[in-house]
Coordinates of C-alpha atoms in Angstrom, one line a residue:
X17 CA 115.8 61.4 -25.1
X18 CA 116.7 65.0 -26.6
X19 CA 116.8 66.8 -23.4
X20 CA 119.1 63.9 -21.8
X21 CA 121.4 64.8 -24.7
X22 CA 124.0 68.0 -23.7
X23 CA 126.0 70.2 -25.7
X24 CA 128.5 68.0 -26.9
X25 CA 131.6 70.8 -26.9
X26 CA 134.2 68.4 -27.0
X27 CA 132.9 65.9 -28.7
X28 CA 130.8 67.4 -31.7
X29 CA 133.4 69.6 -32.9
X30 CA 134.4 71.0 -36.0
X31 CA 138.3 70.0 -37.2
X32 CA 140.4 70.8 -39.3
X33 CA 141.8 68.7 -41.9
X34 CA 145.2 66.6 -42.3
X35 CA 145.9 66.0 -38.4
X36 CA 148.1 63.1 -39.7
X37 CA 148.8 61.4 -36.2
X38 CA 149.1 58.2 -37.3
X39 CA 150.6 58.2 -40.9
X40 CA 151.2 54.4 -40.7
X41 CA 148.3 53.2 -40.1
X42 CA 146.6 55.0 -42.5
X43 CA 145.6 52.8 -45.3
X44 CA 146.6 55.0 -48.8
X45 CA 144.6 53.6 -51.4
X46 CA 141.8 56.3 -53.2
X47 CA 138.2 55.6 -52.7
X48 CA 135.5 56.5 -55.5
X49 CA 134.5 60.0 -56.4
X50 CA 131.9 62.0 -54.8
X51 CA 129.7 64.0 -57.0
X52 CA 130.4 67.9 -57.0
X53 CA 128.2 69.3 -55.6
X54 CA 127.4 73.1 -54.6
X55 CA 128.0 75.0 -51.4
X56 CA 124.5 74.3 -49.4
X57 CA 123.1 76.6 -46.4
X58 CA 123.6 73.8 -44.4
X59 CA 127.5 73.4 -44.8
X60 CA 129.5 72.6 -41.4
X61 CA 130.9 75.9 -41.2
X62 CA 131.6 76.5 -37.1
X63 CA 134.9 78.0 -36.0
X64 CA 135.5 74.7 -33.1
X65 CA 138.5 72.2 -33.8
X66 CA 138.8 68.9 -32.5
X67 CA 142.8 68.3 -32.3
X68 CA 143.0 65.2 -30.4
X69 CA 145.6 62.8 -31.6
X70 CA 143.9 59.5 -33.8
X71 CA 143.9 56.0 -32.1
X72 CA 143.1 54.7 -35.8
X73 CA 142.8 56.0 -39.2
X74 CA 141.3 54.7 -42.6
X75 CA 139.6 56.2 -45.7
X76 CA 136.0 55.4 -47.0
X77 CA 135.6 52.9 -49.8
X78 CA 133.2 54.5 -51.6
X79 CA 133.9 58.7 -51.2
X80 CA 137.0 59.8 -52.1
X81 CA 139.1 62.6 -49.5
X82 CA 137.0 61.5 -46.8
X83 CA 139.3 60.4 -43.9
X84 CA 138.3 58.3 -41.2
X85 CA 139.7 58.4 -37.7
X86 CA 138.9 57.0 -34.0
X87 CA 139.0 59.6 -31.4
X88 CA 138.2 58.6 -28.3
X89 CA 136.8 54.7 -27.4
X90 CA 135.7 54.5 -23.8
X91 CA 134.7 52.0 -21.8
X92 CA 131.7 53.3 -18.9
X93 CA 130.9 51.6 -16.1
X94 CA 132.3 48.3 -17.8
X95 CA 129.3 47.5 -19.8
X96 CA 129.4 50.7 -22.6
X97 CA 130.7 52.0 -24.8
X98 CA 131.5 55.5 -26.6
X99 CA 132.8 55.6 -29.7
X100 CA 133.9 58.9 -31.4
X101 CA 134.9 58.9 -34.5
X102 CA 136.1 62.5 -36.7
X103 CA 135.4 62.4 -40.4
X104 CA 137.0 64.9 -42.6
X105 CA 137.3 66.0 -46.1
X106 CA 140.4 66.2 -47.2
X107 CA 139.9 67.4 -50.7
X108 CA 139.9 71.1 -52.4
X109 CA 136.5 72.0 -53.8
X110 CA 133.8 69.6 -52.7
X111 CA 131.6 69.5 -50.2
X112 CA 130.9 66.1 -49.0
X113 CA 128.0 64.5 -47.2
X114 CA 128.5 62.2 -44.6
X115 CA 125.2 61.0 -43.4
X116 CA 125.3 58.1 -45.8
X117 CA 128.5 56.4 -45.0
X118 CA 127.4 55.6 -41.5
X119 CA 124.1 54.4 -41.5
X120 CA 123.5 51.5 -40.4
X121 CA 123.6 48.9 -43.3
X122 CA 121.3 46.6 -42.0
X123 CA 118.2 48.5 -41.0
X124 CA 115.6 50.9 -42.7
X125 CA 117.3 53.8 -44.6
X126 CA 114.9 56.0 -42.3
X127 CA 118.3 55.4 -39.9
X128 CA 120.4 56.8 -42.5
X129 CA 120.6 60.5 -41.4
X130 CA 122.3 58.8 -38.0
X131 CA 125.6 57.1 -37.3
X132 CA 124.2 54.5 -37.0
X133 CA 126.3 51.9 -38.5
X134 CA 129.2 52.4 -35.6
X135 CA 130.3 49.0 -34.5
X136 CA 132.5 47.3 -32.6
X137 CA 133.4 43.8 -33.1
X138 CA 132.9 40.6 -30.4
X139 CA 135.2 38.2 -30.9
X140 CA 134.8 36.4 -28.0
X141 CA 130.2 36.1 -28.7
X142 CA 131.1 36.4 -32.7
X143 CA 128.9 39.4 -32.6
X144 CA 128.8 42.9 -34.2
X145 CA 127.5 45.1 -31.9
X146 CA 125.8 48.7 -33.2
X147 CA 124.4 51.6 -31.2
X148 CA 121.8 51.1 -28.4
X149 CA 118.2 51.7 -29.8
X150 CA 116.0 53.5 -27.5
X151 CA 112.0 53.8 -27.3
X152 CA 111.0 56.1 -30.6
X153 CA 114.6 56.7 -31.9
X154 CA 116.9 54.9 -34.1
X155 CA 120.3 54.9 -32.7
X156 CA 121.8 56.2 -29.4
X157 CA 124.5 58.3 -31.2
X158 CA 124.4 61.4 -33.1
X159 CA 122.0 63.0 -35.4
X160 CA 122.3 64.7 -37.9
X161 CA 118.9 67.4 -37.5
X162 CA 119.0 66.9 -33.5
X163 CA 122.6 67.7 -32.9
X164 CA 122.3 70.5 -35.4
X165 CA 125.3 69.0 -37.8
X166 CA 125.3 69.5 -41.4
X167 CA 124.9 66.8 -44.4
X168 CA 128.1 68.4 -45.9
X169 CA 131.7 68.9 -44.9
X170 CA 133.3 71.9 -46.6
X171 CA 136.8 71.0 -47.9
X172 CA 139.5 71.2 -45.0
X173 CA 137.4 70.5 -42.3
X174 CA 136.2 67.7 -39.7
X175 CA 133.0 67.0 -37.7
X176 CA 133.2 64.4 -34.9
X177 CA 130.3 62.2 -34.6
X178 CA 129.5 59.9 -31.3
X179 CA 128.0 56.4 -30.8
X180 CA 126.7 54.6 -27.7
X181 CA 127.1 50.9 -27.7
X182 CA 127.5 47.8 -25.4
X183 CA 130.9 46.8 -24.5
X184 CA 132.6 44.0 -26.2
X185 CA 132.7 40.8 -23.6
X186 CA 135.8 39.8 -21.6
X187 CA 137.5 43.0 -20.5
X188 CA 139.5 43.4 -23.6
X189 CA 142.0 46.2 -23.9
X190 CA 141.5 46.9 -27.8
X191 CA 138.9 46.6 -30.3
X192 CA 138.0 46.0 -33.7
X193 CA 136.1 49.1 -34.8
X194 CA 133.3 49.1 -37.5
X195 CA 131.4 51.4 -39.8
X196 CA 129.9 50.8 -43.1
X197 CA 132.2 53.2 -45.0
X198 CA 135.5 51.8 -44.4
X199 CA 137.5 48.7 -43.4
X200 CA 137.2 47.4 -39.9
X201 CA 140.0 49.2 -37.6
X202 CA 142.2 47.3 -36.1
X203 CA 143.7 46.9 -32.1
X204 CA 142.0 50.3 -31.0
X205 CA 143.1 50.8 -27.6
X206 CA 140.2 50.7 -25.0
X207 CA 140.3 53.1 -22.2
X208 CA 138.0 53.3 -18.6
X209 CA 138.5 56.9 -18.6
X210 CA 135.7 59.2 -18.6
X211 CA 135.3 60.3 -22.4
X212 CA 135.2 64.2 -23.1
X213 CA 132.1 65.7 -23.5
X214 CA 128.5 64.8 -22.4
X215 CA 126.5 62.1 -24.0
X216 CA 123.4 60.3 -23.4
X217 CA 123.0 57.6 -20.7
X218 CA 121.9 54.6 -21.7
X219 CA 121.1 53.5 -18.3
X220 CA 118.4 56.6 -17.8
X221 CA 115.8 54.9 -20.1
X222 CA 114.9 52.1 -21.5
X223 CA 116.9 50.7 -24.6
X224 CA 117.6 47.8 -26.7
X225 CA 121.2 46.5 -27.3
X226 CA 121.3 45.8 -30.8
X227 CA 123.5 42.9 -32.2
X228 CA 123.9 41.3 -35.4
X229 CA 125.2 37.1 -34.7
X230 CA 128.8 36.9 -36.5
X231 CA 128.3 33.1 -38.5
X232 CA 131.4 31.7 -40.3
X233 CA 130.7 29.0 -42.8
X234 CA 133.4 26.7 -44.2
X235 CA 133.4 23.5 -46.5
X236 CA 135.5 20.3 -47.5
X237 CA 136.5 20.7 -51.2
X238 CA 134.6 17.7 -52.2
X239 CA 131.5 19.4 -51.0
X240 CA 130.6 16.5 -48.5
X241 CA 130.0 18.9 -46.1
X242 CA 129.8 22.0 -44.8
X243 CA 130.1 24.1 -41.4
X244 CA 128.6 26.8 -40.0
X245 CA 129.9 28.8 -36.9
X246 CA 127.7 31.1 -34.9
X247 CA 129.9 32.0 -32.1
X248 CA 127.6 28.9 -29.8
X249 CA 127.0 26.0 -32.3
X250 CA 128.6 24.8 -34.9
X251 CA 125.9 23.6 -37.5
X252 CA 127.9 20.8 -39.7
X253 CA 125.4 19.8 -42.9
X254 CA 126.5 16.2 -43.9
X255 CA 125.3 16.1 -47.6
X256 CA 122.9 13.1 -48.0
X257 CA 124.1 12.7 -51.5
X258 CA 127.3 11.6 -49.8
X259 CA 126.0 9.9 -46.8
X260 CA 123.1 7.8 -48.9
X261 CA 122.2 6.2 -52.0
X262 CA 119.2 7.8 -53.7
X263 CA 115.9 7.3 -51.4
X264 CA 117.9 5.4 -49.0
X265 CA 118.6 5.6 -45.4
X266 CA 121.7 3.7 -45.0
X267 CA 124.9 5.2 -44.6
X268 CA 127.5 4.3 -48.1
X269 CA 131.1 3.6 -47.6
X270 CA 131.8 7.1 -47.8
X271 CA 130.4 8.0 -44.5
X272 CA 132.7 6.8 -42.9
X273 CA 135.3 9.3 -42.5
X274 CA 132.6 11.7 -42.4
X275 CA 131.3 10.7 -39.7
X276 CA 134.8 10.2 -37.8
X277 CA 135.4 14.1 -38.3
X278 CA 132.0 14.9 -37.2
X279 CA 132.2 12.8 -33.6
X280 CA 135.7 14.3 -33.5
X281 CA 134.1 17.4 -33.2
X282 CA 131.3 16.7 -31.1
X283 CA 134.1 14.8 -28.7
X284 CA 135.7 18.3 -28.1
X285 CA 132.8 20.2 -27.6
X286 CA 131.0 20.9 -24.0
X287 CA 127.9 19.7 -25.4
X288 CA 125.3 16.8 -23.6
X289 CA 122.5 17.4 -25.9
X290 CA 123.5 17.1 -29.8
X291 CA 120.8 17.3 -32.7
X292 CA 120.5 15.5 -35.6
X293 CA 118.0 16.7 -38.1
X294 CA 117.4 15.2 -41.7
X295 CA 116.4 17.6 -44.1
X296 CA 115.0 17.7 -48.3
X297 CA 115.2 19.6 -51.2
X298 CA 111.5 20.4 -52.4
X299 CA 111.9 17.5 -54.4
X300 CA 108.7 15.4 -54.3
X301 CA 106.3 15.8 -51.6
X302 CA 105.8 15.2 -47.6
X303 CA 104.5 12.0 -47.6
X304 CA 107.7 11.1 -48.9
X305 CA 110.2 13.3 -47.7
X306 CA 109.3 13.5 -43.8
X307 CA 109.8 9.5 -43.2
X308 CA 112.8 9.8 -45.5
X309 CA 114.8 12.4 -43.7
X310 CA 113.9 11.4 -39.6
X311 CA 115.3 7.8 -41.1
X312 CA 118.5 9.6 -42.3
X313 CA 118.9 12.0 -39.3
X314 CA 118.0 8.5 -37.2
X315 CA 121.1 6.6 -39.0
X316 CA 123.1 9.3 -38.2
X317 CA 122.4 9.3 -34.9
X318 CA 123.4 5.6 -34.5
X319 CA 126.6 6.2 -36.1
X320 CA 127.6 8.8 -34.3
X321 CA 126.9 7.6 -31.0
X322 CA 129.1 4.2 -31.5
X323 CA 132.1 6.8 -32.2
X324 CA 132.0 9.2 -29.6
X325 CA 134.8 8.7 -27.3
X326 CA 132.7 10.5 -23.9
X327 CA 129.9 9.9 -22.0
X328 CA 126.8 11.7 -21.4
X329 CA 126.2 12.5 -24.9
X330 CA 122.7 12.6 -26.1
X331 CA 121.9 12.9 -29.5
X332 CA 118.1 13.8 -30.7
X333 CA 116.8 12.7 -34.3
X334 CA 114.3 14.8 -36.0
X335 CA 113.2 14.7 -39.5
X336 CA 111.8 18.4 -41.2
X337 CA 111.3 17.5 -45.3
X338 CA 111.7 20.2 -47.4
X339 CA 110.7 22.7 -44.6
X340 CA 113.8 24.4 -43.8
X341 CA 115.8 24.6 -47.2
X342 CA 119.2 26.4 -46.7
X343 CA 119.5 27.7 -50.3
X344 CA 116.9 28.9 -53.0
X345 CA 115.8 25.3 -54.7
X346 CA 115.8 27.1 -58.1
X347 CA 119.6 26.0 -58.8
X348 CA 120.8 22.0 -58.9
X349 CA 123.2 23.3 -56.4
X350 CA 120.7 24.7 -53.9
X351 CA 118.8 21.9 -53.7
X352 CA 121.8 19.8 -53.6
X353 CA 123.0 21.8 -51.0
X354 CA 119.2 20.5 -49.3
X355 CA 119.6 17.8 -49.3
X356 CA 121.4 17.3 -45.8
X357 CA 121.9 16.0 -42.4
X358 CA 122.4 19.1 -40.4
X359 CA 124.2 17.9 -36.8
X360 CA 124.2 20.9 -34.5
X361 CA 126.1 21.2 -30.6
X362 CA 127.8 23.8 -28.6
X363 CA 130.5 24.9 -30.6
X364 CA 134.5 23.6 -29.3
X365 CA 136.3 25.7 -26.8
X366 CA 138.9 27.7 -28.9
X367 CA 142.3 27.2 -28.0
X368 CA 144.6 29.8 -26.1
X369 CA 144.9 32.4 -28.3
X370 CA 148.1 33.9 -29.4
X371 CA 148.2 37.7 -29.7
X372 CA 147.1 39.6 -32.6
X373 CA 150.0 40.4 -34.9
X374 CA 149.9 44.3 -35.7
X375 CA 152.2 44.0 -38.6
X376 CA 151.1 43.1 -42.1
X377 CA 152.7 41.1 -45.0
X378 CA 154.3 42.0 -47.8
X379 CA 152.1 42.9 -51.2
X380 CA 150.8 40.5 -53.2
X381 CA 149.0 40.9 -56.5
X382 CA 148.3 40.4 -60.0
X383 CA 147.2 41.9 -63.2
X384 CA 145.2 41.1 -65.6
X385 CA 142.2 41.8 -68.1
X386 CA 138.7 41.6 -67.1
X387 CA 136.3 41.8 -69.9
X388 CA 138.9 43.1 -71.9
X389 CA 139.5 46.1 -69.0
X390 CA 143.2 46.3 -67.4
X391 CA 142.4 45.9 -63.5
X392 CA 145.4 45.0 -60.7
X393 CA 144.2 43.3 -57.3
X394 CA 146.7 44.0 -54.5
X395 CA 146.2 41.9 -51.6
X396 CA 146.9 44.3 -48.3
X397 CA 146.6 41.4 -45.9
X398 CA 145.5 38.4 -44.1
X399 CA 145.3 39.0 -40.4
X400 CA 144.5 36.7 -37.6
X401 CA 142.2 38.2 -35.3
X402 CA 141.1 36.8 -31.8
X403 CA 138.0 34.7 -31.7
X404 CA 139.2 32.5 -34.8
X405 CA 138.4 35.3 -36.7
X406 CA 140.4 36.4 -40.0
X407 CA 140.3 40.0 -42.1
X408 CA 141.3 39.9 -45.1
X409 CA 142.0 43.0 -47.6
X410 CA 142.5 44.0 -50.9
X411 CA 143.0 46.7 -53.1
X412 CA 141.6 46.8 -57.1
X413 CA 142.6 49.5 -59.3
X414 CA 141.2 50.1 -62.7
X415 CA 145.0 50.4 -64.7
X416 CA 142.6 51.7 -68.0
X417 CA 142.5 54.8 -69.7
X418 CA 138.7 55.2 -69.5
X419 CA 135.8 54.7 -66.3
X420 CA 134.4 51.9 -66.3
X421 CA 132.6 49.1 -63.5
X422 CA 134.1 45.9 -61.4
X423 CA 131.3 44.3 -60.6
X424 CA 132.5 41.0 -60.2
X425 CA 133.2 40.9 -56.9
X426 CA 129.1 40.5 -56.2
X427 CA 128.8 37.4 -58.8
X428 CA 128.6 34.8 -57.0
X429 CA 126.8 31.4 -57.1
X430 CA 123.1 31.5 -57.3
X431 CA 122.5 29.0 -54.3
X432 CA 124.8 31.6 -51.9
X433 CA 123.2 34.5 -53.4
X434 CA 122.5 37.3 -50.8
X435 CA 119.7 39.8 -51.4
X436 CA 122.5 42.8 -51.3
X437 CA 125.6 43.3 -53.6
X438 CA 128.6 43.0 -51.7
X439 CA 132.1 41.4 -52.0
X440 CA 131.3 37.7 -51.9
X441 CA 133.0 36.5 -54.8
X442 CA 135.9 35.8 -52.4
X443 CA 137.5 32.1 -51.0
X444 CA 140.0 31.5 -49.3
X445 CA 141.6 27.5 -49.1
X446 CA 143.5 25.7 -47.2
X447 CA 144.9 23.1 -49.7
X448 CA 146.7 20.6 -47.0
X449 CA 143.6 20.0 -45.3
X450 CA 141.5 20.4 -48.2
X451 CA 139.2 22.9 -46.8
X452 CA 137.7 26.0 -48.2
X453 CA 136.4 29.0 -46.4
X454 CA 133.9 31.6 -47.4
X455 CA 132.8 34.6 -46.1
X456 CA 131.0 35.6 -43.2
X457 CA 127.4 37.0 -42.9
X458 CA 125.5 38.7 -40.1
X459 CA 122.3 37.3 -39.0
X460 CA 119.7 40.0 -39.1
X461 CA 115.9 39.6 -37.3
X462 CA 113.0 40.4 -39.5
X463 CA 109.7 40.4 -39.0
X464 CA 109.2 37.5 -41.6
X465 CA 112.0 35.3 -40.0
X466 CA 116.0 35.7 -40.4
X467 CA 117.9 37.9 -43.5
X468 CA 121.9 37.6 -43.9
X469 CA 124.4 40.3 -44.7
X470 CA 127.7 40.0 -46.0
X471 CA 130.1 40.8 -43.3
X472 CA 132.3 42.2 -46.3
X473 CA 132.4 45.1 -48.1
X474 CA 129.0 46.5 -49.2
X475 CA 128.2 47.4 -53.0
X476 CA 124.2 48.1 -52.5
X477 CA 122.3 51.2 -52.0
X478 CA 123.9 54.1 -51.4
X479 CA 127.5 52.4 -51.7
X480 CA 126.4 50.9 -55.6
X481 CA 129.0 53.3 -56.8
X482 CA 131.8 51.7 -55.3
X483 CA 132.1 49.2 -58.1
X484 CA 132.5 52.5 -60.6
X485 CA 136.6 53.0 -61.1
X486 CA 137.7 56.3 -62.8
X487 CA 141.4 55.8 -64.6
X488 CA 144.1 55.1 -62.2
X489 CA 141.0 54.9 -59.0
X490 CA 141.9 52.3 -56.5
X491 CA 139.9 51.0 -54.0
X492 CA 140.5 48.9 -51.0
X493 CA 137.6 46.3 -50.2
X494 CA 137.3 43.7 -47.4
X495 CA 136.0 40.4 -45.8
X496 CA 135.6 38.2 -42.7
X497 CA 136.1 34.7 -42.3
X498 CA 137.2 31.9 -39.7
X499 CA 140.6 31.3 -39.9
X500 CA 142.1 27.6 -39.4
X501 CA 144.1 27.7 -36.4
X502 CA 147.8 27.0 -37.6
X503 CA 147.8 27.8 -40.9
X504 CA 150.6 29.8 -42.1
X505 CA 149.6 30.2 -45.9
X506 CA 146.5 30.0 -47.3
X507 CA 145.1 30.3 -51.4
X508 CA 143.0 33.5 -51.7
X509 CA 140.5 33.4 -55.0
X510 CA 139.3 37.2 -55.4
X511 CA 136.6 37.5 -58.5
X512 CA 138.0 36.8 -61.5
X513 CA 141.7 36.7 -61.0
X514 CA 143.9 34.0 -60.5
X515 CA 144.7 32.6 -57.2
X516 CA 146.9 33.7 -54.8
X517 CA 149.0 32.1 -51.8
X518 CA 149.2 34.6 -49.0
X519 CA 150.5 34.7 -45.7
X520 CA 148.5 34.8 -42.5
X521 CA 150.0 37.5 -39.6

């Protein structure tokens, strides 16, 4: 692929720092230190500027004076995409490396020396969509020893960095735009214009388009159930401890308006084919727990089908045990959690979508102690974005006299646990309907099955530090979620401090 890849004169080039071209959208809070470091050999030195004007612009999380801004966001051909994005230091007297805040999250760190981790966001397939892979190469977008760019960026300069990626579905004329460093960019203007510069193209060889499924799970506050949205299905897990009596396979009292929501849902779907599958915590053994859970996914089946309101509904039953646990069965509340009827169809066509508000609300925060340390959380906003989707952000600052850690944000409950630290510790609640949703995750492919990512700020690897405040540090932080469609106000529970009610725009 190396010799498909030009000169990139345009597009590769060196800026200079503080082209302020959109001073309103940038977001102002400080991100964490970087470490001093010396002047290496390898320091982006060339004399090149890149000048164009910023269709976005953010900070990273986790480095402080390193700015992040959207360049150029091209549409070829009507089924790629080129993202350029410059990154520059705007601090004094360190050199900072860049490598790290755009790798790809998700995959190996042998993808870390790449920018990788450019993304755009489908709202219309609930996807995240990263850089093309091709045969023996990580990432179609640049790299840092093949391009010939330096890990470090002296102070007052800029190096623009590119990305090749499929195009978000529909036609639209913005997008949300990703990277592991920062907070997804909102309403960046698409154009079908031929990008500056030379890049690779990813119809001239063989490729892979890399995608990471977008799945938004919600729950009734009384824990009855709880659904899942993967952008085609909704999965809704009926808890059994609801639905039945201990052992049994007949539906209690309480069902009832259980199941009334659930055909609701299944009435506005497009679905003919709708599974019901009865599942176990690990709870005894097979010989028990097979019969037990086809009966339950069976009763379910029957009850559903006397209150669908359409025709040409079929519903399968199938019973799997303790085969496919949700949650870790170490924790009451994972196997609890189990212990479920999981009823799966085409997800609902959405409702005509209003447009995107580009204004944000008004501030709203609290202070308080944490472990005896003075912290303030600022909530930034609570935007409404197509697809169902909401992003919501926050800022913490550490109001102390001293450093010190937040790492509350990544304590969550044992049985939602990820493998990675990042900002789960988050709900937000719709009180009228009694409904309470948490945040999103990526579905990630492994060779041993399926892993899940927070689609929320990360606090692992490379980014640990971010949970490490010096005196008066703020940071800004972030999460996905579904949105309920008219809701106006909703309660936001960040970590440890008290709840807030905050407006949706």
């Amino acid at each position: 692929m190396a010799d498909r890849i030009l000169a990139l004169s345009a597009v590769l080039a060196l800026a200079a720092a503080g082209c302020e071209v959109l001073p309103a959208a940038e977001r102002t809070a400080p991100a964490s230190s970087a470490p001093a470091t010396s002047a290496p050999a390898a320091t982006v030195t060339a004399s090149d500027q890149d000048t164009r004007p910023a269709l976005a612009v953010t900070r990273s999380t986790m480095t402080e004076h390193l700015k992040v801004e959207v360049v150029g966001l091209n549409r070829v051909e009507g089924r790629h995409l080129i993202a350029q994005i410059r990154l520059s230091n705007t601090g004094t007297d360190q050199h900072l490396s860049w490598p790290g805040e755009l790798g790809d999250r998700t995959r190996p760190l042998s993808a870390i020396k790449w920018a990788s981790g450019i993304g755009v966001l489908d709202t219309r397939a609930r996807a995240w969509l990263l850089p093309y892979v091709p045969v023996g190469s990580p990432c179609l977008c640049s790299d840092l020893d093949r391009d010939g760019l330096g890990r470090f960026i002296d102070p007052g300069r800029s190096v623009t960095v590119y990305a090749v990626l499929p195009a978000p579905s529909g036609n639209p004329a913005t997008a949300t735009v990703l990277t592991p460093a920062t907070p997804p960019m909102l309403n960046v203007p698409i154009s079908d214009e031929a990008p500056a510069g030379d890049f690779p193209d990813p119809d001239a060889e063989p490729v892979s388009a890399l995608t990471r499924r977008l799945i938004l799970p919600s729950e009734s506050l009384d824990r009855s159930e709880e659904t899942a949205d993967d952008g085609e299905r909704l999965h809704v897990n009926l808890s059994s401890d609801v639905l039945f009596a201990v052992d049994k396979a007949t539906l209690t009292a309480h069902a009832s308006s259980i199941m009334a929501r659930t055909a609701a849902l299944i009435d506005a779907s497009p679905a003919a084919v709708v599974t019901a599958a009865g599942h176990a915590d690990s709870s005894g053994d097979d010989a028990i727990n097979d019969p037990l859970s086809l009966r339950r996914a069976r009763a379910v089946r029957r009850a559903l089908t006397a209150l669908l309101s359409r025709d040409g509904v079929r519903i399968q039953a199938k019973g799997y045990g303790s085969r496919r646990p949700l949650y870790d069965n170490a924790s009451d509340e994972g196997k609890r959690r189990n212990r479920r009827v999981t009823v799966t169809f085409a997800r609902p066509q959405p409702a005509a979508e209003e447009p995107v508000a580009t204004t944000s609300p008004g501030p709203t925060g609290l202070s308080g102690t944490v472990d005896g340390r003075p912290f303030n959380l600022e909530v930034t906003g609570l935007r409404r974005l197509p697809g169902g989707l909401g992003l919501l952000t926050y800022t913490i600052t550490n109001e102390g006299a001293a450093e010190t850690w937040f790492n509350d944000l990544h304590r969550t409950q044992d049985w939602e646990a990820y493998k990675y630290r990042a900002a789960t510790n988050v709900r937000l609640t719709d009180v009228a309907a009694r409904r309470q949703y948490l945040p999103g995750r990526l579905e990630v492919p492994t060779d041993d099955g399926v892993d899940f990512h927070c689609a929320c700020t990360d606090l692992s690897g490379v980014r640990l530090s971010t949970g490490k405040f010096a005196p008066g540090r703020a940071r800004e932080f972030w999460n996905l979620f579904a949105l309920p469609g008219t809701t106006e106000t909703l309660q936001v529970k960040i970590g440890p401090f008290g709840d807030l009610q905050v407006p949706v725009r």
